[in-house]
XYZ file of C-alpha atoms in Angstrom:
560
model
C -5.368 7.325 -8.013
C -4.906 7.705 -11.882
C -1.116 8.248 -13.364
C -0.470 10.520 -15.771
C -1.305 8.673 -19.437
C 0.862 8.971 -22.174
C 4.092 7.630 -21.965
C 7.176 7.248 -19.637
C 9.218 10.372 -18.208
C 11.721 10.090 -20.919
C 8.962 10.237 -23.826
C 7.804 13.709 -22.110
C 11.079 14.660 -21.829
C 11.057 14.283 -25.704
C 8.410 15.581 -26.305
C 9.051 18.907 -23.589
C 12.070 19.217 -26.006
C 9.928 19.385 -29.474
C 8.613 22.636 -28.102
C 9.232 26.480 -29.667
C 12.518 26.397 -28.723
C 13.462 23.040 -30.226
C 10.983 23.481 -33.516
C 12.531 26.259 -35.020
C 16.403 24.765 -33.954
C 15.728 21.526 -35.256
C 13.912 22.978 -38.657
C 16.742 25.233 -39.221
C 19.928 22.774 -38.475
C 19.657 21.510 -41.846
C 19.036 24.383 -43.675
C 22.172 26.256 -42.439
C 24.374 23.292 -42.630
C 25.051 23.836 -38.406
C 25.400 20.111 -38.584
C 28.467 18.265 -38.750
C 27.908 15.877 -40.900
C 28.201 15.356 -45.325
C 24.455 15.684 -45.372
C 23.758 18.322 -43.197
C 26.383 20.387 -45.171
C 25.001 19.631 -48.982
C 21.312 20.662 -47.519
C 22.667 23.742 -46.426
C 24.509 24.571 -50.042
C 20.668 23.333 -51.339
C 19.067 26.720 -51.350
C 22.200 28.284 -53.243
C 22.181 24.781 -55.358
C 18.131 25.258 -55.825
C 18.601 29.126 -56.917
C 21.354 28.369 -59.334
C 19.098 25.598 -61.800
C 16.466 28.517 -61.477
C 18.997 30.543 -62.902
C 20.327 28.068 -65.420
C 16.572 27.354 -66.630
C 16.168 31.082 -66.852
C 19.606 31.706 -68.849
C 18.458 29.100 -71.208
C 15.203 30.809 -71.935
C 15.790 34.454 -71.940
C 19.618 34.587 -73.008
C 20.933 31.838 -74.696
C 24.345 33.317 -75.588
C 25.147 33.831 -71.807
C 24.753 29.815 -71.476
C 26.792 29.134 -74.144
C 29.426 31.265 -72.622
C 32.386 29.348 -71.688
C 33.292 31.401 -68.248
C 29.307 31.394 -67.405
C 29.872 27.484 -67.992
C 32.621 27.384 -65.841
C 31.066 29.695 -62.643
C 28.003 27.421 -63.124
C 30.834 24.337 -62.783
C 32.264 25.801 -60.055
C 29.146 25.464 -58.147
C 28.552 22.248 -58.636
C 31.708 21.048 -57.351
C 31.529 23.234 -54.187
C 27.918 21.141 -53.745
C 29.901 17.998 -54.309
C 32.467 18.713 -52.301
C 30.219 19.715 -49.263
C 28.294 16.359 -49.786
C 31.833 14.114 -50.207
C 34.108 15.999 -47.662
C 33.702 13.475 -43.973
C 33.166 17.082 -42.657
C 32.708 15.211 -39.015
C 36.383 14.147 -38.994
C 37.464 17.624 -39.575
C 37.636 20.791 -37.030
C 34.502 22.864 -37.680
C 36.021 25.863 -39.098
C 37.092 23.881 -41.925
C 33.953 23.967 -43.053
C 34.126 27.911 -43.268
C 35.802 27.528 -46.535
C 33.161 26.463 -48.766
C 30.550 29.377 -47.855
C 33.352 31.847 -49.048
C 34.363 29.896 -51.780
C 31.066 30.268 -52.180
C 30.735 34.181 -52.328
C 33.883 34.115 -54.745
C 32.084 31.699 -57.441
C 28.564 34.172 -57.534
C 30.808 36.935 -58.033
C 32.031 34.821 -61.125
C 28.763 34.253 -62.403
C 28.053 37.086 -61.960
C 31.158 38.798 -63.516
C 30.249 36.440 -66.474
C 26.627 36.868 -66.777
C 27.714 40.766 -67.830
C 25.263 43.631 -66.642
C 22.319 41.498 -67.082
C 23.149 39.248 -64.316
C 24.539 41.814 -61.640
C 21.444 40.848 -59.775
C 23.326 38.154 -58.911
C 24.614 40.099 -55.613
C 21.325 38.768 -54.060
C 22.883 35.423 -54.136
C 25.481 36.529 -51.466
C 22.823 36.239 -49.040
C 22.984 32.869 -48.757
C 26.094 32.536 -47.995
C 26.581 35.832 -45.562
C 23.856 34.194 -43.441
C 25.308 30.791 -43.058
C 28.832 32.306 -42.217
C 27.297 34.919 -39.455
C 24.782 32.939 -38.292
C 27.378 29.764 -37.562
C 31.038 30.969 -36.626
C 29.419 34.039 -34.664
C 31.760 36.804 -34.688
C 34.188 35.518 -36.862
C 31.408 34.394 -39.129
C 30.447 37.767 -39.851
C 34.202 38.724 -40.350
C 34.293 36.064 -43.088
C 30.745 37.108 -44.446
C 32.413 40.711 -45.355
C 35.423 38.816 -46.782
C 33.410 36.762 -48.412
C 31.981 39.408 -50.259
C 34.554 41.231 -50.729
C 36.125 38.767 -52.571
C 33.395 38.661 -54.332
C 33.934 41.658 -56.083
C 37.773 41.780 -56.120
C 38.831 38.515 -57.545
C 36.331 38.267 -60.811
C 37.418 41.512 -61.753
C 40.627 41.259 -61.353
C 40.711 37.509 -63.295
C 37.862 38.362 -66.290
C 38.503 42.298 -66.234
C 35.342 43.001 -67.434
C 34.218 45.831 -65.159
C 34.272 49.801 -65.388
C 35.557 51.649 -62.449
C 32.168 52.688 -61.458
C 30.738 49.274 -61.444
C 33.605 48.202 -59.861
C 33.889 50.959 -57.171
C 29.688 50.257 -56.515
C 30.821 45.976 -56.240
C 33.713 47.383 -53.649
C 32.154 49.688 -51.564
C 28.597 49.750 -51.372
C 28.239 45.737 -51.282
C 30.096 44.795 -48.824
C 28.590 47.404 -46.632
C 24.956 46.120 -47.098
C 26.305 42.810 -47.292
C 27.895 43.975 -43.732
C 24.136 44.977 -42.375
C 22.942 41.704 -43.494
C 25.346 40.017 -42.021
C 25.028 41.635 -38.528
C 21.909 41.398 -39.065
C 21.522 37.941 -39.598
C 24.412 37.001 -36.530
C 22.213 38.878 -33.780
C 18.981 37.310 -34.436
C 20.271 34.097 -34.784
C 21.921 34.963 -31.275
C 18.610 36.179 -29.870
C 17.122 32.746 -31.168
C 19.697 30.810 -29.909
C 19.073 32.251 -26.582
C 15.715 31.916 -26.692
C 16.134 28.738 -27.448
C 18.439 27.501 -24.804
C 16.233 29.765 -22.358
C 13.516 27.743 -23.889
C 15.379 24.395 -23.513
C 16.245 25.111 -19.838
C 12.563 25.612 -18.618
C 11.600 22.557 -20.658
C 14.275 20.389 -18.890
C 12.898 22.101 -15.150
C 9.452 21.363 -16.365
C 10.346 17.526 -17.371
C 12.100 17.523 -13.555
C 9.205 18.848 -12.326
C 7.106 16.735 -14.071
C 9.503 13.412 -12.545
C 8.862 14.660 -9.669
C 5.310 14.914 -9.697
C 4.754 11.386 -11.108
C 7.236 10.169 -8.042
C 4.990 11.929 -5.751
C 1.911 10.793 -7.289
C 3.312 7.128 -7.549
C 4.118 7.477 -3.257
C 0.918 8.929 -2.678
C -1.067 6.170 -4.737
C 1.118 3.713 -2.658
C 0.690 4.726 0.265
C -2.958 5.006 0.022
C -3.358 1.500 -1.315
C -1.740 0.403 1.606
C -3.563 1.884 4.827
C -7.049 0.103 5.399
C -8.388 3.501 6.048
C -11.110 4.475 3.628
C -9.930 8.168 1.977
C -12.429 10.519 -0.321
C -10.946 13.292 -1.640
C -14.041 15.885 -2.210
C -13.841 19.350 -4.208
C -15.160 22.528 -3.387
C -18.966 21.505 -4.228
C -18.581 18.322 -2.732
C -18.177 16.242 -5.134
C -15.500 13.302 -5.368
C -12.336 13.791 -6.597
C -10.609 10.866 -5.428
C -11.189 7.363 -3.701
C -8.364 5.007 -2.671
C -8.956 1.076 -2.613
C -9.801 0.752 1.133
C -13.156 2.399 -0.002
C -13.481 1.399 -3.372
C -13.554 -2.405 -1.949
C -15.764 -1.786 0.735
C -18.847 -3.474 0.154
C -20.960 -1.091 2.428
C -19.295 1.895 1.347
C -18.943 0.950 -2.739
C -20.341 3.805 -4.758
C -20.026 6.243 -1.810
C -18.649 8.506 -4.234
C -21.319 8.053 -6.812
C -24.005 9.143 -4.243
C -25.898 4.974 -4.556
C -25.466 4.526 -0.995
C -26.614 6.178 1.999
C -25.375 7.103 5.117
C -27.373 6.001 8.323
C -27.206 8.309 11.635
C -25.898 6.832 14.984
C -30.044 5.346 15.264
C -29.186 3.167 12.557
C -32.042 3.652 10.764
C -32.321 7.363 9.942
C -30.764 7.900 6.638
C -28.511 11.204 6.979
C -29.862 13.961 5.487
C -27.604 16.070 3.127
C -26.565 18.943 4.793
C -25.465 16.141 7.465
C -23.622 14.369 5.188
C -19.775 14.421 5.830
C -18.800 15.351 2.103
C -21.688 18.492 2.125
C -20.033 19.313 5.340
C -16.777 19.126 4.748
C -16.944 20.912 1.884
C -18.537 24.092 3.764
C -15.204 24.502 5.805
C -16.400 22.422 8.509
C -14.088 19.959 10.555
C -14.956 17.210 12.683
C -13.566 14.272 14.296
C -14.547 10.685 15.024
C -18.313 11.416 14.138
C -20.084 8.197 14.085
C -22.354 6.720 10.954
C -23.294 3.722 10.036
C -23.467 2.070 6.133
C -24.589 -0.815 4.590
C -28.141 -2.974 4.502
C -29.571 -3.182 7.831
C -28.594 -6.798 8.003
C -25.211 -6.131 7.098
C -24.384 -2.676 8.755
C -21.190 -1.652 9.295
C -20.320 1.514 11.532
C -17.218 3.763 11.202
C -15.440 7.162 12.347
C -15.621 9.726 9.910
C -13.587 12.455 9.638
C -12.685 15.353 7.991
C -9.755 18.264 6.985
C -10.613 21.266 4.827
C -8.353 22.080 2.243
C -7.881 25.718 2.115
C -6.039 28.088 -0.835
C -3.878 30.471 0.532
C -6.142 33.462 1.153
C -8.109 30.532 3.568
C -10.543 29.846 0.830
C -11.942 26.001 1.315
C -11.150 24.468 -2.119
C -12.061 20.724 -1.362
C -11.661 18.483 1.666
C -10.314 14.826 2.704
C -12.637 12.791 4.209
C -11.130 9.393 6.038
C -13.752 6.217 6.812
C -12.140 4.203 9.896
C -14.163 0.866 10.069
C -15.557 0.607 14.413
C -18.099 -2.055 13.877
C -16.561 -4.555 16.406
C -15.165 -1.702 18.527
C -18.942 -0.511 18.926
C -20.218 -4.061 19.143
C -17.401 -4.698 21.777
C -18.195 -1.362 23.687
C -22.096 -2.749 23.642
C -21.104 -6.138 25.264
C -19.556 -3.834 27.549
C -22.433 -1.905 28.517
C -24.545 -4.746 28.259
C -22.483 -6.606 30.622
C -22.256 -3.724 33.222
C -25.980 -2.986 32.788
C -26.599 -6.464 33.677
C -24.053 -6.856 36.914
C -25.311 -3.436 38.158
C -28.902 -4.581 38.057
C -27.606 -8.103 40.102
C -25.894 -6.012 42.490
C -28.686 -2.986 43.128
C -31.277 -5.949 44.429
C -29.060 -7.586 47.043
C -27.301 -4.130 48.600
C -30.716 -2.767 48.889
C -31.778 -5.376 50.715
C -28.729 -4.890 52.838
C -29.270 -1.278 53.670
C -32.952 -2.064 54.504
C -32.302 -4.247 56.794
C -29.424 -1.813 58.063
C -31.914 0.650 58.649
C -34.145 -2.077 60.585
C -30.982 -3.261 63.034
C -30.404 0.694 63.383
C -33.950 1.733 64.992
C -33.581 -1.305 67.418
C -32.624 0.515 70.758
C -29.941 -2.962 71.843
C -27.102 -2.236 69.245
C -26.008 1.283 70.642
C -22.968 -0.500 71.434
C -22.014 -1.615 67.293
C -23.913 1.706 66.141
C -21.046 3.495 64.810
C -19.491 0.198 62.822
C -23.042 -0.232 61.879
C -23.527 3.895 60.235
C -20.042 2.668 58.427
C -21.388 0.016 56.929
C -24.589 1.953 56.186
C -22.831 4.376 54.155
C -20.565 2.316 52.661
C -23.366 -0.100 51.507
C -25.468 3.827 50.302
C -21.655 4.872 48.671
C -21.521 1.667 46.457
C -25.386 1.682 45.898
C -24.767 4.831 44.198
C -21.761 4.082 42.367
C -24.182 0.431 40.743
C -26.978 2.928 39.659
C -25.084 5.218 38.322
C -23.364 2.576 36.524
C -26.579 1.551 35.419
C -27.069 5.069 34.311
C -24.370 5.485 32.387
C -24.500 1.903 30.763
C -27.583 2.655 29.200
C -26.893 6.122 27.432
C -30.226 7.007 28.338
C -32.429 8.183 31.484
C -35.538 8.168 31.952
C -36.755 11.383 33.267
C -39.840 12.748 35.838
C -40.300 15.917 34.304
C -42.384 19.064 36.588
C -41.869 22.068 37.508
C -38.665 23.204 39.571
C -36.736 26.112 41.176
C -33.113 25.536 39.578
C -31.960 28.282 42.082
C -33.099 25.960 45.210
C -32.072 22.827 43.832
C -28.639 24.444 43.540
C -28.629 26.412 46.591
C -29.713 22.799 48.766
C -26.520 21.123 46.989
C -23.966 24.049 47.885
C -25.770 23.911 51.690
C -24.613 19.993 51.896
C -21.214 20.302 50.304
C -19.932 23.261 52.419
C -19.073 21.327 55.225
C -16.984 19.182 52.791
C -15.545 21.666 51.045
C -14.309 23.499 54.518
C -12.773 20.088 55.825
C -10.748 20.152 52.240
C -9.931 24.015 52.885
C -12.567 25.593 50.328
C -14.838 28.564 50.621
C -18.402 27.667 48.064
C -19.618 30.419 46.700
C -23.469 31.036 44.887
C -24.092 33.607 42.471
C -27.725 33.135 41.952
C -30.244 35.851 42.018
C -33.776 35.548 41.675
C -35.783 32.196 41.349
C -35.104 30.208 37.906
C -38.096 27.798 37.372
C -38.596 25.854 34.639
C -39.192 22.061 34.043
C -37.094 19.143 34.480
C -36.296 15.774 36.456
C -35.748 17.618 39.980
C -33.803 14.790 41.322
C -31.484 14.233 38.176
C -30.879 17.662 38.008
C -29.656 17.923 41.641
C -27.572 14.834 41.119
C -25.965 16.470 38.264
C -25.004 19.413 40.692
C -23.948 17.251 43.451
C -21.494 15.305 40.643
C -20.145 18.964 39.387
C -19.914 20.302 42.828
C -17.680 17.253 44.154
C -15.634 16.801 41.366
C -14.505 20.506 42.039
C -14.066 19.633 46.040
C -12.234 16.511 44.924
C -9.969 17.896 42.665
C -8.686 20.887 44.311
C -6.771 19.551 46.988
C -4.820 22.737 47.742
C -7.907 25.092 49.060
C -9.192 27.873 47.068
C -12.830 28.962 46.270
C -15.184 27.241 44.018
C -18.243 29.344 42.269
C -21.027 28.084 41.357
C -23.196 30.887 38.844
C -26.566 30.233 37.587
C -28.316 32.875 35.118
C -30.744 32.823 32.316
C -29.421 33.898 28.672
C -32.687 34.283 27.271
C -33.340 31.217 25.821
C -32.449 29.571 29.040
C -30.706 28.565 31.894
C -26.951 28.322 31.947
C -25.116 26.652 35.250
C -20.975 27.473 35.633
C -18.861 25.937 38.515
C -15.279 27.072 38.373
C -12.782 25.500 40.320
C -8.924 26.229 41.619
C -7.883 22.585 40.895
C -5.090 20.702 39.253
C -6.855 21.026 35.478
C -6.046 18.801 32.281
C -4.615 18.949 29.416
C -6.000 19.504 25.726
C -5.574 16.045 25.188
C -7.325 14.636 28.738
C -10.309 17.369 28.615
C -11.231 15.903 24.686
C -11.395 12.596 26.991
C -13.506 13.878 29.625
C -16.793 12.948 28.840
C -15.853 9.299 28.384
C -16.834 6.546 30.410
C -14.389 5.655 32.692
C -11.883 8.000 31.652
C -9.649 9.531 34.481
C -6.528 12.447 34.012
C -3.481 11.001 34.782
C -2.869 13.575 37.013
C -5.550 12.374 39.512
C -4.206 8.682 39.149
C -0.686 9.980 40.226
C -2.265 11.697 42.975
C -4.305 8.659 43.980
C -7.933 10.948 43.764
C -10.996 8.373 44.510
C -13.227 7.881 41.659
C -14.599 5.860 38.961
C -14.737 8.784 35.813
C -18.415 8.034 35.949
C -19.517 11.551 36.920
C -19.336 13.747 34.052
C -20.497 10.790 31.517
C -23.720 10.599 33.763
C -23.883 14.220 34.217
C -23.256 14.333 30.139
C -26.369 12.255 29.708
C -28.724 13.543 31.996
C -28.521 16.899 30.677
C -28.717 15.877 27.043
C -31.596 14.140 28.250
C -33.313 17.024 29.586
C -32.378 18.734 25.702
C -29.142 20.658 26.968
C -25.626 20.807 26.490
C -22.639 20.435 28.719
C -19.198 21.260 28.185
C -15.815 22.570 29.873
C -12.605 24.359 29.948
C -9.584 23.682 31.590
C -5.852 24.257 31.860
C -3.441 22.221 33.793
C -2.174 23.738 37.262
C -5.166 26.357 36.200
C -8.639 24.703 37.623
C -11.495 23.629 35.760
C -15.212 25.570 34.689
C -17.820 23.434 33.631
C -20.421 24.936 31.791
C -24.417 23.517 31.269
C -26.955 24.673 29.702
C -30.859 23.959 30.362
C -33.374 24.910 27.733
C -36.439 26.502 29.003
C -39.599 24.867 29.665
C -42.578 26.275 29.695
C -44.692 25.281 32.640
């Protein structure tokens, strides 16, 4: 997982800060003298400063006489030693309104210049700009106070020193000035203001976006952590499928290395059929679709690993699937550990099936002799204790092997269910159950006639067994058109979510029936499982706890 390049969160903090906001503030500082410093108070007397040698160069060119003019000379003077004192004065170690004093001095020297300059120069006013804005813009209200001083002072003190000008002039220098002066002023104060707010507005979603920004690299830096740490491979997919991110658990996989890339395949649960794309788990994860602990197997077939894949849509908020996570859990010695298991079972079944059934035949031999009518009742114990556990090796055998091999012809699925209800409802009535058949007319179609009933006769006493408090158990059989569907419903004690996701496994038993010490093995619905997936069906169930159990298979048709 890739941090974000480009510096440390301070440096975007910096850099958050050199935004619109912080641009025009910074750019302007110096201009309008809003510094404290000596420097940052010459720059802002340079524009007056820069105007002023324009003027001196013009004086020079178009009116000599008004250069050589001693109180021209000593306005011009003036000037320069307000620009010298605003870059001498340690303005710092003085309170900020000090600093007021040279923009109005200010206004007061262009109304000398302009006082000396005679009628030629009264465009001269326009200098007062400069200074009204730094005053309004700076000390805020009182700036703009000052401003109108400023210029009014302007016109009253030259004229009353040089008394050079007419009433009229004079009245137009008093009056109407000041008052434009006044709008440009104004002016000048609330747009600064609305800048300044911007700008802080500006600043303040900069410094939540920097925050947010921390916060995101934090998050990104615990993520990347903690998926560098688990050994569980993670690929992060987007919408199309495609990979968006990998942690180092699957990078460093050598069977799963340039997953991601699409360079190596996936292998079904044969181990040799290469999974085709709509079944691979990024194209399916991708559609929406999620799935748990589905076995595949990667790698060269000399080095194969196998592992449980699954995956977890990620939706938008209208439910939209925008990408997926899809985790890689290596199994490869729980499956080979699991297939010593089998193996081993397999092989003690098949040691155990030769010896009892040579037991129970000669059982059967000792039992036709007419001289042991004394011992026949301990002998029909032994007899069906010998058939009980005969049963229980073969169907160990069964379900060992994950496969049976199957007799398939022609069969009435209405008898064969009918003949197992017949022999279970004496041991259903003993246990306080009524059996009930819904059947209707004959269903024939083919399959393995004596795996099928076996299936039933599992189903059936699982629902006997497990309803120990009476009740009635239905068994339904109908055809749905494409074929035949088988439903026994029970009154029993039920599971949980977590025990019926179980169910199917080998050996698996609801802790319920442990605490109630209920005989069994948890062999029945695994064998029942694979003899109907055998035939092509499906099996499956739903259950509640305190609420009984219906299990639900399905046969396809068969043509005869």
């Amino acid at each position: 997982m890739q941090d974000i390049k480009g510096g440390t969160v301070f440096e975007w903090r910096q850099r958050l800060g050199q935004t619109a906001g912080g641009s025009w503030a910074g750019a302007a500082e110096p201009l309008l003298g809003t510094g404290g410093g000596r420097w940052q108070a010459a720059a802002g007397q340079l524009p007056l400063a820069i105007m002023l040698v324009l003027l001196v160069a013009a004086a020079g060119v178009f009116s000599p006489a008004t250069l050589q003019d001693p109180a021209f000379q000593a306005a011009v003077a003036g000037h320069a030693l307000l620009f010298a004192l605003a870059a001498i004065v340690p303005w710092h170690r003085l309170p900020s309104a000090v600093f007021s004093v040279v923009p109005v001095l200010d206004c007061v020297a262009i109304g000398f210049t302009r006082q000396a300059g005679g009628p030629e120069f009264s465009v001269l006013s326009l200098l007062l700009v400069f200074p009204v804005i730094r005053l309004s813009v700076n000390r805020g209200r009182p700036g703009v106070l000052l401003a109108i001083l400023g210029v009014l002072l302007s016109a009253i003190v030259p004229a009353f020193a040089m008394g050079r000008d007419d009433a009229q002039d004079s009245a137009i220098r008093i009056i109407f000035l000041p008052l434009i002066m006044a709008g440009v002023a104004l002016t000048a104060h609330f747009v600064a203001r609305a800048l300044i707010n911007q700008h802080q507005t500006l600043t303040q979603k900069d410094r939540e976006l920097a925050d947010t920004l921390a916060e995101s690299i934090h998050r990104q830096q615990l993520l990347d952590a903690v998926l560098s740490s688990i050994n569980v491979g993670v690929w992060v997919i987007d919408q199309d499928g495609r990979g968006v991110l990998t942690n180092k658990a699957l990078e460093v996989d050598p069977a799963l290395a340039g997953l991601a890339t699409g360079r190596r395949p996936l292998f079904l649960p044969d181990r040799t059929s290469e999974a085709p794309t709509e079944r691979l788990p990024n194209i399916r994860a991708a559609k929406g679709e999620e799935f748990t602990d589905e076995l595949y197997y990667a790698g060269t077939s000399d080095d194969q690993h196998a592992y449980s894949v699954s995956a977890s849509p990620i939706r938008s908020a209208e439910g939209v699937c925008t990408g997926a996570v899809v985790t890689f859990a290596e199994v490869t010695e729980l499956i080979n550990a699991l297939k010593a298991k089998d193996n081993f079972v397999a092989t003690v079944s098949h040691e155990l099936r030769t010896p009892l059934t040579s037991i129970l035949g000669y059982l059967e031999i000792v039992l036709d002799e007419p001289d042991h009518k004394e011992i026949e009742p301990e002998l029909l114990i032994i007899h069906r204790n010998a058939t009980h556990l005969l049963t229980l090796v073969n169907d160990l055998i069964a379900v060992a092997s994950d496969r049976v091999e199957l007799s398939v012809q022609e069969a009435d699925i209405t008898h064969l269910l009918a003949q197992v209800v017949e022999s279970l409802r004496p041991r259903a009535a003993s246990s306080g159950l009524r059996l009930v058949m819904e059947a209707g007319q004959p269903l024939v179609t083919r399959v393995d006639a004596g795996r099928i009933r076996h299936v039933f006769k599992h189903l059936l006493s699982n629902a006997i067994k497990y309803s120990p408090d009476g009740g009635t158990i239905t068994a339904s059989l109908r055809s749905n058109g494409q074929g035949l569907v088988c439903s026994i419903t029970d009154p029993g004690i039920g599971m949980t979510e977590d025990e019926a996701a179980h169910a199917f496994s080998k050996f698996f038993r609801s802790e319920r029936s442990r605490d109630t010490a209920i005989p069994g093995a948890g062999l029945g619905l695994p064998i029942s499982k694979t003899i109907v997936e055998g035939h092509g069906g499906s099996i499956s169930l739903s259950t509640a706890p305190g609420k009984g159990t219906t299990v639900t298979l399905s046969l396809p048709s068969r043509p005869a």
